[in-house]
Structures are given as structure tokens and as C-alpha cells.
Short mmCIF file of C-alpha atoms in Angstrom, two decimals:
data_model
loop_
_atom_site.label_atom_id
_atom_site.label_comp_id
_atom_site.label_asym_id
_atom_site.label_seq_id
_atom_site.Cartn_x
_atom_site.Cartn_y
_atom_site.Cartn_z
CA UNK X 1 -49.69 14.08 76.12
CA UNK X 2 -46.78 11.85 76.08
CA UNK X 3 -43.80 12.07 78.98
CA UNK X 4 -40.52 13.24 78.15
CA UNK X 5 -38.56 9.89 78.11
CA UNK X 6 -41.30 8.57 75.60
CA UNK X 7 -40.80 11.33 72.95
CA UNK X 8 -36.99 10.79 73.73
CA UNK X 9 -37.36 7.02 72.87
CA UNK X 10 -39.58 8.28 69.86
CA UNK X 11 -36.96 11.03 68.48
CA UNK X 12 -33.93 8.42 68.69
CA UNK X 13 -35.94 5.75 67.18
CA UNK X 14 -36.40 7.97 64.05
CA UNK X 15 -33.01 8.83 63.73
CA UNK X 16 -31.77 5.12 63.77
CA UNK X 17 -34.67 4.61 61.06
CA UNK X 18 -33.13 7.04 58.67
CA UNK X 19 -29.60 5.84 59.57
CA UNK X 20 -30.57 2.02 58.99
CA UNK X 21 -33.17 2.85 56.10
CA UNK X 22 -35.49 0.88 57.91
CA UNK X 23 -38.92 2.19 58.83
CA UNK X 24 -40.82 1.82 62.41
CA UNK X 25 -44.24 0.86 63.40
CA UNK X 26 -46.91 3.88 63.12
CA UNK X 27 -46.95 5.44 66.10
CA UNK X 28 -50.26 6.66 66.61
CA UNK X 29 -50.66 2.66 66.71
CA UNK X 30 -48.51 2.14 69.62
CA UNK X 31 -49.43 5.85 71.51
CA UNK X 32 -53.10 6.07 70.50
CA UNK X 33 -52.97 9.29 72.83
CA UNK X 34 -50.72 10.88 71.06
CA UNK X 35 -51.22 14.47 70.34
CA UNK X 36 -49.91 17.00 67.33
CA UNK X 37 -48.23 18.57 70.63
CA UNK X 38 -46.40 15.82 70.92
CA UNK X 39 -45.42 14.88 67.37
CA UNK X 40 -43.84 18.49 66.98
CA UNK X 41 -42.04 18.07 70.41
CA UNK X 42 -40.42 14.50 68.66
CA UNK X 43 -39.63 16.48 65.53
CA UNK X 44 -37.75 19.25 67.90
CA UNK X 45 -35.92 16.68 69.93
CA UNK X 46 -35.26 15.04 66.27
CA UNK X 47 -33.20 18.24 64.84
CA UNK X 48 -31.69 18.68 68.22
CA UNK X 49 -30.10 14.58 67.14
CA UNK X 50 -29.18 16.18 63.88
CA UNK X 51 -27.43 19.52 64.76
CA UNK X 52 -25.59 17.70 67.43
CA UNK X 53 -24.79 15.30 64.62
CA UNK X 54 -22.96 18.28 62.59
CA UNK X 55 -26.26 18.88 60.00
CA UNK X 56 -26.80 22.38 59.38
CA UNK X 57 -30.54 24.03 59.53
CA UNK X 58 -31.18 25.85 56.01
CA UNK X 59 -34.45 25.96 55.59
CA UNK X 60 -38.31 24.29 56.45
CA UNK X 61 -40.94 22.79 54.27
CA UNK X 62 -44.71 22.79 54.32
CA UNK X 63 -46.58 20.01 53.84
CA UNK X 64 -50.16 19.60 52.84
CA UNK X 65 -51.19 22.80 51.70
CA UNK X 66 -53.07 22.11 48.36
CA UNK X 67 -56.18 20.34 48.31
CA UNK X 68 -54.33 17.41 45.79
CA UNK X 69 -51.87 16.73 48.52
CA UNK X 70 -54.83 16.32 51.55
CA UNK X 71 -56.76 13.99 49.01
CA UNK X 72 -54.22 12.12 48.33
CA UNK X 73 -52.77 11.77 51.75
CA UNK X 74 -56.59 11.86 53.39
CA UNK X 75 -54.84 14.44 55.92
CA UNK X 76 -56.43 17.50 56.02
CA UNK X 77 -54.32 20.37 57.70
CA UNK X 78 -50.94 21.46 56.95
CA UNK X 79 -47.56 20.58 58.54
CA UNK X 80 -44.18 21.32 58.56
CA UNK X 81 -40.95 19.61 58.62
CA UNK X 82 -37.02 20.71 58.87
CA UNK X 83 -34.71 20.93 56.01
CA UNK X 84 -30.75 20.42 56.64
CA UNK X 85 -27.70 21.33 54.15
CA UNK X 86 -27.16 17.91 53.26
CA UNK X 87 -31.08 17.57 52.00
CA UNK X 88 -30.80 20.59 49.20
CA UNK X 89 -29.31 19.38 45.55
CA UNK X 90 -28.96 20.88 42.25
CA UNK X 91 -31.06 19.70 39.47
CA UNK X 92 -29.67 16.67 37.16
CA UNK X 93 -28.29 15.22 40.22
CA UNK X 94 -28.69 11.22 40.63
CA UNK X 95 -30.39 9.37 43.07
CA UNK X 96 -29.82 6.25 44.93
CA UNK X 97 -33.36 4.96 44.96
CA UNK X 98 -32.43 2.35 48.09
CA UNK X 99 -31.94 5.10 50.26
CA UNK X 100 -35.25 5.87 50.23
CA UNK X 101 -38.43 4.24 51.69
CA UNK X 102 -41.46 4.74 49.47
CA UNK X 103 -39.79 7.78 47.74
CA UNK X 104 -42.29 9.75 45.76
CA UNK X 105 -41.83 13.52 43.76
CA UNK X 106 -43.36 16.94 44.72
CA UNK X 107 -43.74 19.77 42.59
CA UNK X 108 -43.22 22.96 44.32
CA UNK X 109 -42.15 26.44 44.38
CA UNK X 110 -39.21 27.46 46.92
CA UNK X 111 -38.89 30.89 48.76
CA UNK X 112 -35.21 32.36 49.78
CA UNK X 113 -35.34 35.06 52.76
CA UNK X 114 -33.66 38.39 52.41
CA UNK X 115 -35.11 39.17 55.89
CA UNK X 116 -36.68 37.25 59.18
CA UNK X 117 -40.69 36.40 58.75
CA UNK X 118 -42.10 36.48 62.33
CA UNK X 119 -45.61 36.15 63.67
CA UNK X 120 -48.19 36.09 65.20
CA UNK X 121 -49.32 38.08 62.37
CA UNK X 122 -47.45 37.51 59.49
CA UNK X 123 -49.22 38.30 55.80
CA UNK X 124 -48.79 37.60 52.15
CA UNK X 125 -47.26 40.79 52.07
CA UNK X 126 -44.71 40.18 54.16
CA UNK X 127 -43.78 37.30 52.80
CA UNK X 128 -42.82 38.99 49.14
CA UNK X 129 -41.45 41.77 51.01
CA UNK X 130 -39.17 38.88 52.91
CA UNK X 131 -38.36 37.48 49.89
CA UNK X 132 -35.18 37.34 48.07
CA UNK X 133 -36.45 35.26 44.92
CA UNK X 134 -38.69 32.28 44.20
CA UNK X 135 -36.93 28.91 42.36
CA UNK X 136 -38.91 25.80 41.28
CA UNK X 137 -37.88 22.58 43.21
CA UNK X 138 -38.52 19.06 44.05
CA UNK X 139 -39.24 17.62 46.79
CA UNK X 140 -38.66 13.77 47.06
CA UNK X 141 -40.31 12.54 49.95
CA UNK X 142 -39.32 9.79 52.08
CA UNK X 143 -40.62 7.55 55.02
CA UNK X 144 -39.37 6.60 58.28
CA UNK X 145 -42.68 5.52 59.59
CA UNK X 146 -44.97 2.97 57.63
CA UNK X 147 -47.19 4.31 55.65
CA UNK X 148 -50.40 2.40 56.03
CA UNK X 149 -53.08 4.33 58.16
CA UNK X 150 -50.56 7.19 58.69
CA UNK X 151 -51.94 10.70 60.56
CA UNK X 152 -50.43 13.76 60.73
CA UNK X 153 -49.30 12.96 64.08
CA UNK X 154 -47.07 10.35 62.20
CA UNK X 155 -46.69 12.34 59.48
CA UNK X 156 -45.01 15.82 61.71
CA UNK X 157 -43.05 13.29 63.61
CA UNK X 158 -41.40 11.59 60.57
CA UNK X 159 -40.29 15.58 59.52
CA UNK X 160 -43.27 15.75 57.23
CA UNK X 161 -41.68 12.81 55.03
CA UNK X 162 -38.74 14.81 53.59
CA UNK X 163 -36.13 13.41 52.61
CA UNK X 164 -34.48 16.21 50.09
CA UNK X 165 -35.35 18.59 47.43
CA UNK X 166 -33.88 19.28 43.98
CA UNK X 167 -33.65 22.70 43.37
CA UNK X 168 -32.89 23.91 39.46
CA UNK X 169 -35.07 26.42 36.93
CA UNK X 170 -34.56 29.72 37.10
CA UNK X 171 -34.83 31.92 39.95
CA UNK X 172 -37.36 35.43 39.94
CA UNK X 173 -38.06 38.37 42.15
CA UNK X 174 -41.55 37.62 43.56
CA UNK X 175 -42.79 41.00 41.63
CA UNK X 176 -41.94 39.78 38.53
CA UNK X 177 -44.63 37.38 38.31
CA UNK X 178 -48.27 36.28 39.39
CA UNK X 179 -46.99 33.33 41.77
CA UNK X 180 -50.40 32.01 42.15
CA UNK X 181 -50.16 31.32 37.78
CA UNK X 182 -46.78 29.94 37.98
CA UNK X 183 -47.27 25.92 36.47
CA UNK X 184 -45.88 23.33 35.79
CA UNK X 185 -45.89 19.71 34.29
CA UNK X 186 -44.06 16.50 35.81
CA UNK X 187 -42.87 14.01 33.96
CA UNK X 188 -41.45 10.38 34.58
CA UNK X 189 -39.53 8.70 31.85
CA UNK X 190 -40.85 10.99 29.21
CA UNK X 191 -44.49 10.62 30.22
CA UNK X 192 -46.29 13.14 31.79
CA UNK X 193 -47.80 12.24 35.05
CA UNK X 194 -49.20 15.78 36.77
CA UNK X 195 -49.86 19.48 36.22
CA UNK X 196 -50.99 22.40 38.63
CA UNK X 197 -50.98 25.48 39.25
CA UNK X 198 -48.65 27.28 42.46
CA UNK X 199 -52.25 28.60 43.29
CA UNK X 200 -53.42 25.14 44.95
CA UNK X 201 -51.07 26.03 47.68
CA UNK X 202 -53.77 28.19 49.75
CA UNK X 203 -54.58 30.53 46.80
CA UNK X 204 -50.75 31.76 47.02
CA UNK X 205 -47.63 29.92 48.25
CA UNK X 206 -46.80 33.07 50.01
CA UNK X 207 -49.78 32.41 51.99
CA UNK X 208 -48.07 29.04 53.01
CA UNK X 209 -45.19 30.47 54.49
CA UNK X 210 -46.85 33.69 56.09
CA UNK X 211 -48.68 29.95 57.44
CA UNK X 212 -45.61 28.88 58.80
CA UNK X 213 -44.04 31.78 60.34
CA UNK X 214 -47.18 32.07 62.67
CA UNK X 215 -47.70 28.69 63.02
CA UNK X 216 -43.69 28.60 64.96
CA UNK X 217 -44.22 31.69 66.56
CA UNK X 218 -46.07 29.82 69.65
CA UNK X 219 -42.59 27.65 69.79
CA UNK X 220 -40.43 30.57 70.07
CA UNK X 221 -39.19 30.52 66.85
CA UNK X 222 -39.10 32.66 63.42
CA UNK X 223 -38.11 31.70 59.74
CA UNK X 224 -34.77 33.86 59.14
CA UNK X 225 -32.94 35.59 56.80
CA UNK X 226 -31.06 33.14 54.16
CA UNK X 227 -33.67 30.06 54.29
CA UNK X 228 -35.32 28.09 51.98
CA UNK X 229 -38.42 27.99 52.36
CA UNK X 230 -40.63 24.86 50.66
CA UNK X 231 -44.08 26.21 50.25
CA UNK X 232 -46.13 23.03 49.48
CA UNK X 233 -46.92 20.59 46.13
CA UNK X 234 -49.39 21.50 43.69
CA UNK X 235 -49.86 18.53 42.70
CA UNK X 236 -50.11 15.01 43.44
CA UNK X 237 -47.36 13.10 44.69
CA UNK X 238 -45.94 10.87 42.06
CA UNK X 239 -44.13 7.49 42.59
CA UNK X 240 -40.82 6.63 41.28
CA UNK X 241 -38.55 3.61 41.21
CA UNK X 242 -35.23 3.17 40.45
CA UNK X 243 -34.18 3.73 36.85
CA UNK X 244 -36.64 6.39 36.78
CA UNK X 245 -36.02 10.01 35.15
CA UNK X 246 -37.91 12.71 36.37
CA UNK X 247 -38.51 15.91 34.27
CA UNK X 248 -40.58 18.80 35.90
CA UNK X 249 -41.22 21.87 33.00
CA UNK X 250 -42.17 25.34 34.76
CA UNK X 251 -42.18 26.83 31.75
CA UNK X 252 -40.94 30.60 32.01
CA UNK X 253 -39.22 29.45 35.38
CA UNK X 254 -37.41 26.70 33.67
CA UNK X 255 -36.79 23.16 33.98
CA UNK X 256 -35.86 20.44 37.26
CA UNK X 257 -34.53 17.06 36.58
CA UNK X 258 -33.33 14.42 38.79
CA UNK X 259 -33.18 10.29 38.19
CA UNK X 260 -32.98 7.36 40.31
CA UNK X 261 -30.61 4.73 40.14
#
């Protein structure tokens, strides 16, 4: 495992990347030691940076929970990243594509807590218990770390590659639907691009955030009441550039739209 002053160094070299929209090196090619341990105590240090900063925690994201996400990423275990107030935006809104490195679009559902999720043993049934309502979102990922050869050691450490969500549609009670039917089709520029099913996301996106609530439990911490919770893409990520409109049709839950400029 790496020593403290090296995930230091690591943790403010990924906050200057995001500042200067410049990504670093891979790290798992400079610290070929380094562990998922490690890569989660650089993401830690990294929202320490942030609060300290003035950002406001609202919420976490899961990363690589369908089986279109791991082959198209080649990583094959979820993750998790952070998500601050400045990272959540109502559909239509426009995009500066140049603030983003690589930027590519998630479909995904998003859980808000009426009440703290806790493991060890946290089930799918807690989870809709927990939950407030369910929205559709977007997820536009970013990259502070180059992408070529990336692990999920790089991956955890760069947040999980978000950069913000787009949250829009219309929001339901978990009861009122089968979440593991809810679909939807992405679109860029009028052409569709992907469809899937919420089900990708470990049979149920409740089951990815029952996931995550036992997967922080080790680090002391719990998913709490008022969060946003991203439970993972069903589909593919898709690429955009700038000038791009971006359409994402959930059917009964509504629609998402965002563009880059």
C-alpha cells in the first residue's frame, strides 16, 4: 500500500487536474503497487480538498454495475465515486464541452433518501423502504486521468469519472413501478444511439445501492437521508462532442435533455 504523503501528492494532483482541465499520467503506471485500498483512501483525501473548498456532499454514484458498462470499460467490479451540489443540473441545461476531458453520457436511474441506508447488511428492501422517489438522470462522465489502459484503481481515484449528472423526467414512488422494467432510449442529434433496461444494473438498481451502503460501511460511513443516489448505466457509454444534443426517452418516466456547446 502506498504511504500517506504519496496519496496526499496523488489527491492534490487530481484536484489541480480538474481545476486546470488537464489530465495526469495513469497512475497504476507510475505506482504499479497500488491497491483499491489505496485508490479509495485518494478519493477520501480528494472530497476532504473539496469540502474544505466550500463544495457540498449531496449524493454518491455507482459505477460499473451492468454488464454493458464492464464490457465496455473491460473493468469488472463496481465502484463508487462522490457527487457535490455543484455536479447536479436540471435537464435542458447547456454544456461547455471544453470543460470536459473525454466527456461521454450515462443512462441511469437516480434514488432520493427519505431515511439513512446502513450496512453491513443492507437489502433491496431496504433500499425501497429508504427511498423517497426514483428520477431518470444523466450522468456525463469526465476524466482526470488518461484513459488508455485505465483500472479501477485509476478509475476510484479519478471519483469514478464523474463529472455531473442531469437530472429531469418525472419522479415515482419506487412501488409504483417494476424498477428492474423501467427503459429507456438515448439519443444524440436525433439519432438513437442505446437502449436498456434499469434491470442490467445487478437485476435491480436497488440492488446497487443496498451495494453501496455495505460496501462504505467498512469506512465508517452510511448513505443518509436527502441524497442522491446514482445507481449505475444501463447502457453503454456514449460519446459526445460539442454541438451535440442529447435526448434520453424513459418513456412513462419522461424525458432528459442536455447539449454541448
Amino acid at each position: 500500500m502506498l504511504d500517506d504523503t504519496t496519496i496526499a501528492a496523488i489527491a492534490d494532483e487530481l484536484v489541480e487536474a480538474a481545476r486546470t482541465r488537464t489530465p495526469v499520467p495513469r497512475l497504476t503506471a507510475r505506482y504499479p503497487d497500488m491497491t483499491i485500498e489505496d485508490s479509495y483512501a485518494v478519493q477520501s483525501l480528494w472530497r476532504s480538498r473539496n469540502e474544505a473548498a466550500g463544495r457540498r456532499l449531496v449524493g454518491h454514484k455507482i459505477g460499473l454495475t451492468s454488464k454493458a458498462m464492464q464490457a465496455a470499460t473491460g473493468i469488472t467490479e463496481p465502484d463508487y465515486g462522490l457527487i457535490f451540489d455543484d455536479m447536479v443540473l436540471e435537464s435542458g441545461t447547456v454544456l461547455d464541452w471544453g470543460v470536459y476531458s473525454h466527456p461521454r453520457v450515462e443512462v441511469e436511474l437516480a434514488f432520493r433518501l427519505k431515511a439513512d441506508l446502513t450496512g453491513p447488511d443492507c437489502s433491496l428492501f431496504d433500499v425501497l423502504a429508504a427511498t423517497e422517489y426514483v428520477v431518470p438522470a444523466l450522468e456525463i462522465l469526465d476524466s482526470r486521468i488518461e484513459m488508455e489502459g485505465r483500472t479501477i484503481v485509476d478509475t476510484i481515484s479519478d471519483n469514478a469519472a464523474m463529472g455531473v449528472m442531469v437530472v429531469g423526467g418525472r419522479p415515482v414512488r419506487p412501488d409504483e413501478l417494476d424498477l428492474r422494467w423501467a427503459g429507456a432510449m438515448l439519443y444524440r442529434n436525433e439519432g438513437i444511439e442505446e437502449t436498456g433496461l434499469a434491470g442490467g444494473v445487478l437485476n435491480n438498481p436497488a440492488n446497487g445501492v443496498a451495494w453501496l451502503a455495505n460496501k462504505i460501511f467498512p469506512h465508517g460511513d452510511t448513505l443518509k437521508a436527502g441524497e442522491l443516489i446514482l445507481a449505475g448505466s444501463f447502457t453503454r457509454p456514449m460519446w459526445v462532442y460539442a454541438g451535440d444534443s442529447v435526448f434520453a426517452d424513459y418513456g412513462p418516466l419522461g424525458v432528459v435533455t442536455c447539449r454541448f456547446q
